[in-house]
Every structure is written in structure tokens, then in C-alpha cells.
mmCIF file of C-alpha atoms and ligand atoms in Angstrom:
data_model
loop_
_atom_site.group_PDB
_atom_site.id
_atom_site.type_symbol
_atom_site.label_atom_id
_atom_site.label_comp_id
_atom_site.label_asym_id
_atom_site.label_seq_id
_atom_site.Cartn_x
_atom_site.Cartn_y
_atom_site.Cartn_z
ATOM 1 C CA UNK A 958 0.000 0.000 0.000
ATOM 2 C CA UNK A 959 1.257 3.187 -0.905
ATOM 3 C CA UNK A 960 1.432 6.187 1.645
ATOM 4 C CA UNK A 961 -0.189 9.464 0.924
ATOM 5 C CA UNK A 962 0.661 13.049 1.223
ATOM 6 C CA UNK A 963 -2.335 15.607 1.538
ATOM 7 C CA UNK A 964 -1.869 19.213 1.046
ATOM 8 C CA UNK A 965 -3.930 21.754 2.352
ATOM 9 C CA UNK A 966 -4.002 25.013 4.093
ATOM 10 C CA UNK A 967 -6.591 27.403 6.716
ATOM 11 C CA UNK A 968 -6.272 29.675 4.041
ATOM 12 C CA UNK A 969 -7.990 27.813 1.637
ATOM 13 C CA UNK A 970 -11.020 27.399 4.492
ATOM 14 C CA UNK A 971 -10.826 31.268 4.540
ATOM 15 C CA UNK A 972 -11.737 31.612 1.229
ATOM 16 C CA UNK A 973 -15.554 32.909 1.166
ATOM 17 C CA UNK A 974 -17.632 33.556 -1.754
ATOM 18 C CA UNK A 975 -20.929 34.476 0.513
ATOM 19 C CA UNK A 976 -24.004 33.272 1.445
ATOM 20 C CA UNK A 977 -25.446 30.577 -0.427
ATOM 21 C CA UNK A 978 -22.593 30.140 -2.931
ATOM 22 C CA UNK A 979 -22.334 26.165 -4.113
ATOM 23 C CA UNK A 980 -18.476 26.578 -3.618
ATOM 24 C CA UNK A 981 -18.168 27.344 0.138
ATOM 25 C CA UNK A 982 -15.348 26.374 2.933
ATOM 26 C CA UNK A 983 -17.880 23.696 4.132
ATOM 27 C CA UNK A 984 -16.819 21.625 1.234
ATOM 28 C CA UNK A 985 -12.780 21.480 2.208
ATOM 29 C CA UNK A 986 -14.165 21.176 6.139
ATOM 30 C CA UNK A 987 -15.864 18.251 4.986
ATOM 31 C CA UNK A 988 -13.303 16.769 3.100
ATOM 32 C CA UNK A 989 -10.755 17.068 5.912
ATOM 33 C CA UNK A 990 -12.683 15.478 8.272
ATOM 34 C CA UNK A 991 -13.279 12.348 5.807
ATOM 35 C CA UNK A 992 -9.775 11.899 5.440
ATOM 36 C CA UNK A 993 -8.653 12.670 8.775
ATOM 37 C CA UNK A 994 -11.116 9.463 9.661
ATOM 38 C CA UNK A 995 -9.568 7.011 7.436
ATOM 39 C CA UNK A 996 -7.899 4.651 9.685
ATOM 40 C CA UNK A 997 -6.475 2.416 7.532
ATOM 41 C CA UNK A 998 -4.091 4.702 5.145
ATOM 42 C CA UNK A 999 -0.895 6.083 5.751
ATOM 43 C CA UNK A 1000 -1.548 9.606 5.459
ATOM 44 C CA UNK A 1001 0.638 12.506 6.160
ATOM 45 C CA UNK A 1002 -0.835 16.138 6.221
ATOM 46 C CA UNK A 1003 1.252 18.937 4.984
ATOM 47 C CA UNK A 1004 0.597 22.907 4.841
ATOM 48 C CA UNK A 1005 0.542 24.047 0.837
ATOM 49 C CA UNK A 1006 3.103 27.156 0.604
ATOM 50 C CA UNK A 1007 2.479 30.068 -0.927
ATOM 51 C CA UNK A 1008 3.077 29.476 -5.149
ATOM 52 C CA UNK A 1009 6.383 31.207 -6.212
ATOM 53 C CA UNK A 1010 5.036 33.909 -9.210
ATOM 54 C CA UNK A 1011 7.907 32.807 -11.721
ATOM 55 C CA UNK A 1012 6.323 29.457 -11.253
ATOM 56 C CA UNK A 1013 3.030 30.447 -11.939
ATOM 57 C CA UNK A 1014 4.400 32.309 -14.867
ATOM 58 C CA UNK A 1015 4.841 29.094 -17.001
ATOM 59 C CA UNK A 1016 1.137 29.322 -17.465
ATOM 60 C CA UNK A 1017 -0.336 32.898 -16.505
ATOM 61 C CA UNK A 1018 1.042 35.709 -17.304
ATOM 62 C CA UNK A 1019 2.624 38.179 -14.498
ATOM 63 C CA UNK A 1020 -0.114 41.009 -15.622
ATOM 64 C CA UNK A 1021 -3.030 38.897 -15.099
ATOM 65 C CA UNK A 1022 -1.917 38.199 -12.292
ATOM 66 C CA UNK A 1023 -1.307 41.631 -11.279
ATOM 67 C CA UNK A 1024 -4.743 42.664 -12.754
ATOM 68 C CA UNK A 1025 -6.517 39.708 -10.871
ATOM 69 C CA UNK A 1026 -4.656 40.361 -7.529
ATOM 70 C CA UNK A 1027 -5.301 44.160 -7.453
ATOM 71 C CA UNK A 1028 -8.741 43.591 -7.558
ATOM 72 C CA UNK A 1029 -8.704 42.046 -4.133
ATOM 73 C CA UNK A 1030 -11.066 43.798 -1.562
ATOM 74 C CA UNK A 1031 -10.197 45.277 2.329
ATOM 75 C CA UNK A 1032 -14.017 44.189 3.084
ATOM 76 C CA UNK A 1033 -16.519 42.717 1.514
ATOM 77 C CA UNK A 1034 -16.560 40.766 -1.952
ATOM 78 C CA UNK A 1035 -16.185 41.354 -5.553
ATOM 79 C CA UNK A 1036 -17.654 39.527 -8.702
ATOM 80 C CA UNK A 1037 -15.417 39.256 -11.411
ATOM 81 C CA UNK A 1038 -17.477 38.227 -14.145
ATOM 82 C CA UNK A 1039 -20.801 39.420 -15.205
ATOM 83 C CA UNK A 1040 -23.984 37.761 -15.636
ATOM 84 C CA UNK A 1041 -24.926 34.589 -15.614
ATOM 85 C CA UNK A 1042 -21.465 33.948 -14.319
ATOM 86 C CA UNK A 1043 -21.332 36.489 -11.445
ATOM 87 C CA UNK A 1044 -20.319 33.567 -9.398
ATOM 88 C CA UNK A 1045 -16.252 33.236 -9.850
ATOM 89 C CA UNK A 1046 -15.449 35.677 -6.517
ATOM 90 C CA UNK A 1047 -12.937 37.391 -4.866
ATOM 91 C CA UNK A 1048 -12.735 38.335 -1.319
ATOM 92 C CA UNK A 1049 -9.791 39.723 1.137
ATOM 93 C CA UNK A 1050 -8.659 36.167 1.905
ATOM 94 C CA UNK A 1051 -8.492 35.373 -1.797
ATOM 95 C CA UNK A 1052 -5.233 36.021 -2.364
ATOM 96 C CA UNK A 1053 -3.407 33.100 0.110
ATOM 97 C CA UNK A 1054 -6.147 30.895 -0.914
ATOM 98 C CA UNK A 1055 -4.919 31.366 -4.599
ATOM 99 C CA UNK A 1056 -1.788 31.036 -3.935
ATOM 100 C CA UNK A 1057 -2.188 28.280 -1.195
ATOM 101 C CA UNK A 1058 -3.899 25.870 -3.941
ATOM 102 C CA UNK A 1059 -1.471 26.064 -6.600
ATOM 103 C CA UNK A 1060 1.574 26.082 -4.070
ATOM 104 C CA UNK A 1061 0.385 22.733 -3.410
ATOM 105 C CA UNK A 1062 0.612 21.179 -6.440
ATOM 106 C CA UNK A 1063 4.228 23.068 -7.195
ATOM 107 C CA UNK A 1064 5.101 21.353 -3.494
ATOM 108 C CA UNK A 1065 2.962 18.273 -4.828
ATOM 109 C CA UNK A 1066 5.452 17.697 -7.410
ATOM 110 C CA UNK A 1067 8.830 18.844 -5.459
ATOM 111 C CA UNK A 1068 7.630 15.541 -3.276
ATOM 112 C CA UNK A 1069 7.123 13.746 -5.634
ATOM 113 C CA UNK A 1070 9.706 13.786 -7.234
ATOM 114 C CA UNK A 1071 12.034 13.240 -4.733
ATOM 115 C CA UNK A 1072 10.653 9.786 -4.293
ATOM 116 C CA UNK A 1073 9.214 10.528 -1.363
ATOM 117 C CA UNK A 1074 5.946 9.592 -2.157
ATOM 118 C CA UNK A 1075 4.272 8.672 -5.432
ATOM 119 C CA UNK A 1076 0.611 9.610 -4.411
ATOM 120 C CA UNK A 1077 -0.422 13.109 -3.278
ATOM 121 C CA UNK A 1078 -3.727 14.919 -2.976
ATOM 122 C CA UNK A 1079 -3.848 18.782 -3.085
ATOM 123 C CA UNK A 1080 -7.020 19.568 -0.814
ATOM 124 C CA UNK A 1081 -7.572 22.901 -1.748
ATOM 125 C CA UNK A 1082 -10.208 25.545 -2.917
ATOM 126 C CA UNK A 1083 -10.157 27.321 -4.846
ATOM 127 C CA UNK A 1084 -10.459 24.664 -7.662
ATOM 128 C CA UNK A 1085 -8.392 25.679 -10.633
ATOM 129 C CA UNK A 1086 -9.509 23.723 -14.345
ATOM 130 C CA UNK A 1087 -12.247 26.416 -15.894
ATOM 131 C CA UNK A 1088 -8.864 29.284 -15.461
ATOM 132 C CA UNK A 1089 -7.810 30.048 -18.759
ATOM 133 C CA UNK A 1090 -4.112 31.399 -19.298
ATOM 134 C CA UNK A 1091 -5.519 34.921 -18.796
ATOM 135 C CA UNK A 1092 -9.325 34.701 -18.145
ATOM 136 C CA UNK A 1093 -10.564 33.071 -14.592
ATOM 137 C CA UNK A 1094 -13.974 31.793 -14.411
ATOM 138 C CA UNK A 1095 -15.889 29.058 -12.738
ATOM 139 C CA UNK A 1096 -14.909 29.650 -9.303
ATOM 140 C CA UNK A 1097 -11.363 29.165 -10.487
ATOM 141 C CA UNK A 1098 -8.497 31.980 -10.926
ATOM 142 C CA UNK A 1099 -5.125 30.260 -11.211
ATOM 143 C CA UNK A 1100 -5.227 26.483 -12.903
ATOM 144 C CA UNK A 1101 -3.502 24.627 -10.438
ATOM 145 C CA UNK A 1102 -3.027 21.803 -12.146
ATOM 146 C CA UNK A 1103 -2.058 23.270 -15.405
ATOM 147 C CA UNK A 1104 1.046 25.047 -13.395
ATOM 148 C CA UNK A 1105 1.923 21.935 -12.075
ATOM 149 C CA UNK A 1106 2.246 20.036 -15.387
ATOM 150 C CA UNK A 1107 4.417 23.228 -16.566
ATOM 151 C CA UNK A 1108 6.619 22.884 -13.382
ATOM 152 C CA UNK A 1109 7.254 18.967 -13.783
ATOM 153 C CA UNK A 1110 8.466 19.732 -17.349
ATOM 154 C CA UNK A 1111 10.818 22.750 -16.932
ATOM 155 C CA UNK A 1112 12.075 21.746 -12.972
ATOM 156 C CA UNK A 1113 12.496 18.013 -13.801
ATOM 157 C CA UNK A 1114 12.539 17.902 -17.869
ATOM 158 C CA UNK A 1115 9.629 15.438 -18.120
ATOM 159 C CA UNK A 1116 8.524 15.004 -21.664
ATOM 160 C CA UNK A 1117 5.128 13.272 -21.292
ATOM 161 C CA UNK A 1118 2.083 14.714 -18.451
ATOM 162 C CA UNK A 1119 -1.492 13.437 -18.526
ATOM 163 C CA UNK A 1120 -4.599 15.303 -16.633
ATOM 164 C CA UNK A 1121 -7.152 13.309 -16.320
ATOM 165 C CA UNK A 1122 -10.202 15.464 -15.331
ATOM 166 C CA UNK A 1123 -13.466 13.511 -14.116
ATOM 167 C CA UNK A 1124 -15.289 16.753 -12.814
ATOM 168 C CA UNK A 1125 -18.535 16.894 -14.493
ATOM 169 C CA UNK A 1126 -17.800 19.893 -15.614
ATOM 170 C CA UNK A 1127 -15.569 20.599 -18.742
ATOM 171 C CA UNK A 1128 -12.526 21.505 -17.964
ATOM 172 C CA UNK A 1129 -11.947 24.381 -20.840
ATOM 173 C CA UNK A 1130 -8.848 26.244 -18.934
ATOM 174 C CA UNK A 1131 -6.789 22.853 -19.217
ATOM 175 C CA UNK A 1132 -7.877 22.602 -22.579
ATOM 176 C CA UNK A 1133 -7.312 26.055 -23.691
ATOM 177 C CA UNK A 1134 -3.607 25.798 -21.827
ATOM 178 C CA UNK A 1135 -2.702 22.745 -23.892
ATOM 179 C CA UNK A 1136 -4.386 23.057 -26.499
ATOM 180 C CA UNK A 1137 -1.256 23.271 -29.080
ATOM 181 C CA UNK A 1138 1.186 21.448 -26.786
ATOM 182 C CA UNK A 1139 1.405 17.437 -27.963
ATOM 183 C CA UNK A 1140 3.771 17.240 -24.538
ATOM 184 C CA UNK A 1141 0.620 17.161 -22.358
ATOM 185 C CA UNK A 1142 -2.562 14.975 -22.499
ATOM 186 C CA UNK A 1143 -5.743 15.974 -21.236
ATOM 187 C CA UNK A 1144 -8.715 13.994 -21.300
ATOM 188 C CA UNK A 1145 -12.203 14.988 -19.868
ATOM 189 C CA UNK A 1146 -15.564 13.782 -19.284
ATOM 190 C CA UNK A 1147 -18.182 16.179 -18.785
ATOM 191 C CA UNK A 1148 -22.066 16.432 -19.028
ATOM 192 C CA UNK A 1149 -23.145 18.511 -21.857
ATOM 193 C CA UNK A 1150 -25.050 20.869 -22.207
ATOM 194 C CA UNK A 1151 -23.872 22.187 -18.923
ATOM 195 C CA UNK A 1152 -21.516 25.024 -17.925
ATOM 196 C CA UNK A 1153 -18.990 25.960 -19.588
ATOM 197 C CA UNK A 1154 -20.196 24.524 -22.625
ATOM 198 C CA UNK A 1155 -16.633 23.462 -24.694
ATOM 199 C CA UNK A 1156 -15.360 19.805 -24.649
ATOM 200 C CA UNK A 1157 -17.220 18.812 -27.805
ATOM 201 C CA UNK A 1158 -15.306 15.266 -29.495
ATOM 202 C CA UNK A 1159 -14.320 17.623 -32.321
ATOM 203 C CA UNK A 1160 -12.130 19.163 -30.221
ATOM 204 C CA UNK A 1161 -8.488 17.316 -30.045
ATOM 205 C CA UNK A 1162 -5.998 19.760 -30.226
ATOM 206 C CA UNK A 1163 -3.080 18.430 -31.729
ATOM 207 C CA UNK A 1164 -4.111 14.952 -31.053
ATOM 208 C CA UNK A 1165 -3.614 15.174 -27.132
ATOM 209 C CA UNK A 1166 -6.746 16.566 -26.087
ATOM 210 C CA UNK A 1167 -9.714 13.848 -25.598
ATOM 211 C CA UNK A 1168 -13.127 14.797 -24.669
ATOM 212 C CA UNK A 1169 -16.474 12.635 -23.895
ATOM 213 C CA UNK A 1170 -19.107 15.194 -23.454
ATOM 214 C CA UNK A 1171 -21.955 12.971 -22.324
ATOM 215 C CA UNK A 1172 -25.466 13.487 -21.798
ATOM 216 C CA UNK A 1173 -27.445 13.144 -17.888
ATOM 217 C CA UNK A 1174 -29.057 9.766 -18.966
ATOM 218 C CA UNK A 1175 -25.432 8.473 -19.499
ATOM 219 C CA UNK A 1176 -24.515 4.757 -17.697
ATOM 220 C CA UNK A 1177 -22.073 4.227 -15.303
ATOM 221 C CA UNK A 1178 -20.275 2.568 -17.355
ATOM 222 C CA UNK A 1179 -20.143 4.724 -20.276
ATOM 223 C CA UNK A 1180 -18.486 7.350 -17.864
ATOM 224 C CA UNK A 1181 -15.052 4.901 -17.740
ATOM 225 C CA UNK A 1182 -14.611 5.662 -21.376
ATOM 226 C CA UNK A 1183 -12.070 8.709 -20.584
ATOM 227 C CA UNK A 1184 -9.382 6.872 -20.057
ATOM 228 C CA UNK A 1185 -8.901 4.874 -22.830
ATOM 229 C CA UNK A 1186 -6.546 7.025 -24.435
ATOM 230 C CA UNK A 1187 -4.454 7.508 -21.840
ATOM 231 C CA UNK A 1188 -2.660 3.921 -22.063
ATOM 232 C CA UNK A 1189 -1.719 5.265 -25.649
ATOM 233 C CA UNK A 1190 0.398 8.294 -24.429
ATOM 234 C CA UNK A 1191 2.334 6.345 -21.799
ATOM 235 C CA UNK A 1192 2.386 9.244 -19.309
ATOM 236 C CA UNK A 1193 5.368 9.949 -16.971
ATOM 237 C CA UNK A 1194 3.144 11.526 -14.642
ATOM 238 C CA UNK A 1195 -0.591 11.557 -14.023
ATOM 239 C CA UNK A 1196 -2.367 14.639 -12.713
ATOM 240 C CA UNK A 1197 -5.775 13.909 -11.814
ATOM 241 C CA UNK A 1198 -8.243 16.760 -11.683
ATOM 242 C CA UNK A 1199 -10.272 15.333 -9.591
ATOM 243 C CA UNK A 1200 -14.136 16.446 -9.112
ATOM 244 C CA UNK A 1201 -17.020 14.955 -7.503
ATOM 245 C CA UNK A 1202 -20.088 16.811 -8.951
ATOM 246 C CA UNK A 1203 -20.739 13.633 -11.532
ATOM 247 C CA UNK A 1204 -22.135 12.058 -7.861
ATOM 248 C CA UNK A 1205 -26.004 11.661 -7.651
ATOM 249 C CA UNK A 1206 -26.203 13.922 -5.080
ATOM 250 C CA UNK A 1207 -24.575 17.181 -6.340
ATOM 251 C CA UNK A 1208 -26.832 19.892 -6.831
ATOM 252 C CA UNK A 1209 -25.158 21.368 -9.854
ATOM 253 C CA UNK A 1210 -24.870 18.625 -12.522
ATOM 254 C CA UNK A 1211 -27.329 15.729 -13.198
ATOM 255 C CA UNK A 1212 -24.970 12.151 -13.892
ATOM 256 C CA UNK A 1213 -25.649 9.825 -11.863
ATOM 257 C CA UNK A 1214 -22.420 8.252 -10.436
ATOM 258 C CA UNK A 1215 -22.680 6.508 -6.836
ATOM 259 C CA UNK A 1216 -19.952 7.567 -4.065
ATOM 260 C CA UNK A 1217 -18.198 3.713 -4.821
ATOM 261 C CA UNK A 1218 -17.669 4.709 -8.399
ATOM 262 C CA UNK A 1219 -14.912 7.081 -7.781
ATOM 263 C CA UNK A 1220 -13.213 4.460 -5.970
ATOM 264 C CA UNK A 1221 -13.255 2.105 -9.286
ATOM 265 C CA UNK A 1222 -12.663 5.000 -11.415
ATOM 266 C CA UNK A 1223 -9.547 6.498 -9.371
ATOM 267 C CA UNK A 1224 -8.484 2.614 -9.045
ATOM 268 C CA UNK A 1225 -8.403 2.482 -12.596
ATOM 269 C CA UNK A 1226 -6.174 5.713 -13.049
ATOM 270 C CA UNK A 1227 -3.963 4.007 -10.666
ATOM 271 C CA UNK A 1228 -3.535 0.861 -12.664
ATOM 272 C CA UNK A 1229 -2.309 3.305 -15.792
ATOM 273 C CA UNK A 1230 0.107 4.947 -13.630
ATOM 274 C CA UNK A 1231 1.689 1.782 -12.763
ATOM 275 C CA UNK A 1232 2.154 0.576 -16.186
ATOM 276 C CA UNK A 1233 3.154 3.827 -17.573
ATOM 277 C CA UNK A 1234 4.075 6.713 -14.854
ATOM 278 C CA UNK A 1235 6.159 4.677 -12.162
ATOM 279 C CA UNK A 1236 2.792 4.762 -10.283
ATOM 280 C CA UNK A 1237 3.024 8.293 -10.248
ATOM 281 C CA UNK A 1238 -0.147 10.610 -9.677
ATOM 282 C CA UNK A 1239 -0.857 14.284 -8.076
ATOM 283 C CA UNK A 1240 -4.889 14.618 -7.529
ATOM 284 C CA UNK A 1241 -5.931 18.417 -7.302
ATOM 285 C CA UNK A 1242 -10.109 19.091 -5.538
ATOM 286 C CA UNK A 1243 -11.833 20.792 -8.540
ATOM 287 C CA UNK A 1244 -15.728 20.878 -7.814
ATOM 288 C CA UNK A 1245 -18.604 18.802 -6.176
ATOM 289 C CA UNK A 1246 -20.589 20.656 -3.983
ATOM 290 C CA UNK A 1247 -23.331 17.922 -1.938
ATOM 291 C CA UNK A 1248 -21.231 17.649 1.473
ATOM 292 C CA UNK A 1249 -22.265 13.832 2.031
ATOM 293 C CA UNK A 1250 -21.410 12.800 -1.136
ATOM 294 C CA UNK A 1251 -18.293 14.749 -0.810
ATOM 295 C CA UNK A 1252 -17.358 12.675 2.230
ATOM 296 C CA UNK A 1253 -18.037 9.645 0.939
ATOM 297 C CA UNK A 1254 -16.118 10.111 -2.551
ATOM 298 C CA UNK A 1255 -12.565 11.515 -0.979
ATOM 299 C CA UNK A 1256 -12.651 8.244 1.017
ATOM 300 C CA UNK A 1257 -12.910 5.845 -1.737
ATOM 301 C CA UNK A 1258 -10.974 8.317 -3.578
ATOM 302 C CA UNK A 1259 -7.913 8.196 -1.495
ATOM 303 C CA UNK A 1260 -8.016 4.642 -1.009
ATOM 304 C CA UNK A 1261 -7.840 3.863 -4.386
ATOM 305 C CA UNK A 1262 -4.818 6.429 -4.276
ATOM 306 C CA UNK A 1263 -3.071 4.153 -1.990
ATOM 307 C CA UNK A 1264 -3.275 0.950 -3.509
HETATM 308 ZN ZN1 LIG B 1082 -17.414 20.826 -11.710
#
């Protein structure tokens, strides 16, 4: 059994987007507690550190950042985008919590790559794959895991990442990140229609960009059928963005996954990581917003990790 690091942070609790807002600290409270309650795994909690900005400069910019951080508030909270998606918010904690979230995939991958361990979670908000190199929507402002990918390549010279995204929600930052760059794979399955409305098949990039947009009355079964082509690019490292708003439960999407499903479909990104990535994996929080289904899914989700 493998052991696991988990990075997190208070600051990413902090984080606040107001009353009634799906993506709320609850959710990382929640998960916390799930995983502080597994008895059985070898788990080691670590505090994410703040994300170096030439680091975060292999994907965004330093004047988006600059743009995005000075918008900041003292008090209160600001909208960045308009309507219908009002929703992606920043308030006076926002900053850490940015920065928080992506330093722990940057630290993610420093461990990782030391040996130390092979299997890491990052269990942060807020969730990174709808941020675009210079555009942040869908509750997400820096793309964690995109930065990461860009860090393993130009700190370690790996040739060959993979993000595997099972949010239910297309992830159209990743995409728009990588979407000329044959060095990283990213494969998504997402309901469609549903927010943000890209991921159609038709959209492959240069041949490393997979997408099964399926609709709500799709099987269980069916929703395995992102990682087919992931065997085929024989991956040095796997970065999972990891969502659980496919679950039955979650208010914002309507698939109809059950909380044991993303223990067979995390086990199954394990068993490509084995063959391909030394076993390798970094799993970032993106959405899913029920609380009880939240619970349940990080614990099948990490022990899947493990094994
Ligand atoms: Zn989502």
C-alpha cells in the first residue's frame, strides 16, 4: 500500500464567496474530516506554501496576475465576471487561498519527485480547471493543475504529463492551456449541455486533447470511457483533476455516479500509472458541492490512491 501526502491550508477554508454560494469552505471542512477518519491509510498532512510567481508564470502571465490580484477587496466581496457567471469571486482572503492551492501542487510535485511519495492529494479551494491562461472563471483563478504540469516539465525535464479530469464539468482552462502542446494529455468527461459549454469530441488539439461530453441519462459505465486514451500516451506523470459533482447527489450537474464509483474509477487511473508513470499521480479538488457525497467520494478516492 502506498502512503499518501495531503496538502492543504486554513487559508484555503478562509476563502468565502458568501451566502449561499455552491463553492463554500464547508466543502474542504468536509473533506478534511473524511480523510482525517480514514484509519487504515498512511496519510501525512502537509501545509501548501504560498506558489512562487515565476512558477506560476509558465502558465499565466505576471499582468493577469497583477490585474486579478489588485482587484482584491479590504471588506466585503467582488464579482469578477458578469452575468450569468457572477459567481467566480474574490474576497480579502483570496489572495493566500490562490496562492495556497497552486503552491500545493508546485510542493505536490517537489515531493514527488524526490521519491518521497508517489501519491499526493492537493485539498484545496479554490479549484483551478475552468482558469484560462488569462481569463478566470468558474470559481477558479489560477489552474492549479495546469502550473503543475508546466513545473514537472521545466524543474524536472519530463517530456510526457497526462490530466485526467473527471469533474462533471468541462474543464476548458486545461484545454485552452494545452491546447497546441502534444507534450501534455488531457482527457475529460463532462455532461453537456452544462456550464462551460466546450469539450465537444471535435475538439483534439493536436491529437492530445480527448473529450467525452456525455449526456445526464449516461450509464455508469459509459463514464469509464475517458481513459482509454491515456494507455496510448504512456504518461510519466498523471495529474488527476479530480471532481465529484458527476455524484447523484450534487446539486449542480445531473450524472448519476454513486460515491463507490470514484473508488473504481480512481483505481483504474492508478492501474495506468503503474504501467506507464512509475505509479506516479498528483490529484488536485476541482468541484462537487453535496457535502455527504463529498465525504463519501474523498474516502474511496484516497483509497484507491493508496493501492
Ligand atoms: Zn465541476
Amino acid at each position: 500500500m502506498e502512503d499518501i501526502t495531503v496538502f492543504s491550508h486554513l487559508d484555503c477554508i478562509a476563502k468565502d464567496n458568501g451566502e449561499n454560494h455552491p463553492e463554500r469552505k464547508e466543502r474542504l471542512e468536509v473533506i478534511l474530516d473524511s480523510i482525517k477518519s480514514i484509519s487504515q491509510l498512511n496519510i501525512s498532512f502537509k501545509d501548501s506554501p504560498l506558489a512562487d510567481f515565476k512558477i506560476v508564470n509558465l502558465v499565466h502571465p505576471q499582468s493577469y496576475l497583477d490585474d486579478l490580484l489588485s482587484m482584491v477587496p479590504i471588506s466585503g466581496l467582488v464579482g469578477l465576471e458578469k452575468e450569468p457567471y457572477a459567481d467566480t469571486i474574490l474576497c480579502p482572503q483570496s489572495k493566500e487561498a490562490i496562492l495556497r492551492a497552486c503552491g500545493a501542487g508546485i510542493e505536490s510535485a517537489n515531493e514527488l519527485m524526490s521519491g518521497e511519495t508517489k501519491r499526493l492529494f492537493c485539498a484545496v479551494r479554490p479549484p483551478g480547471h475552468h482558469a484560462e491562461t488569462i481569463r478566470a472563471n468558474g470559481f477558479c483563478f489560477i489552474n492549479n493543475a495546469a502550473v503543475t504540469a508546466r513545473y514537472l516539465q521545466s524543474k524536472f525535464n519530463l517530456k510526457k504529463i497526462a490530466i485526467i479530469d473527471f469533474d462533471v464539468h468541462h474543464g476548458n482552462g486545461t484545454q485552452e492551456i494545452f491546447y497546441k502542446d502534444k507534450s501534455v494529455f488531457y482527457g475529460s468527461i463532462h455532461q453537456h449541455p452544462l456550464f462551460p459549454g466546450t469539450g465537444m469530441e471535435a475538439e483534439t488539439g493536436v491529437g492530445n486533447i480527448f473529450n467525452a461530453p456525455i449526456s445526464s441519462d449516461t450509464t455508469r459505465d459509459e463514464f469509464m470511457k475517458i481513459l482509454k486514451n491515456v494507455d496510448l500516451f504512456e504518461p510519466e506523470v498523471i495529474l488527476i483533476s479530480a471532481g465529484f459533482d458527476a455524484h447523484k447527489r450534487d446539486p449542480l450537474a445531473s450524472i448519476n455516479l454513486e460515491s463507490e464509483d470514484f473508488y473504481t474509477l480512481t483505481k483504474n487511473i492508478v492501474e495506468i500509472a503503474k504501467r506507464h508513470s512509475n505509479g506516479r499521480i498528483i490529484s488536485f479538488l476541482e468541484g462537487g458541492y453535496d457535502l455527504q457525497a463529498l465525504s463519501e467520494c474523498i474516502e474511496g478516492h484516497l483509497k484507491a490512491l493508496s493501492s
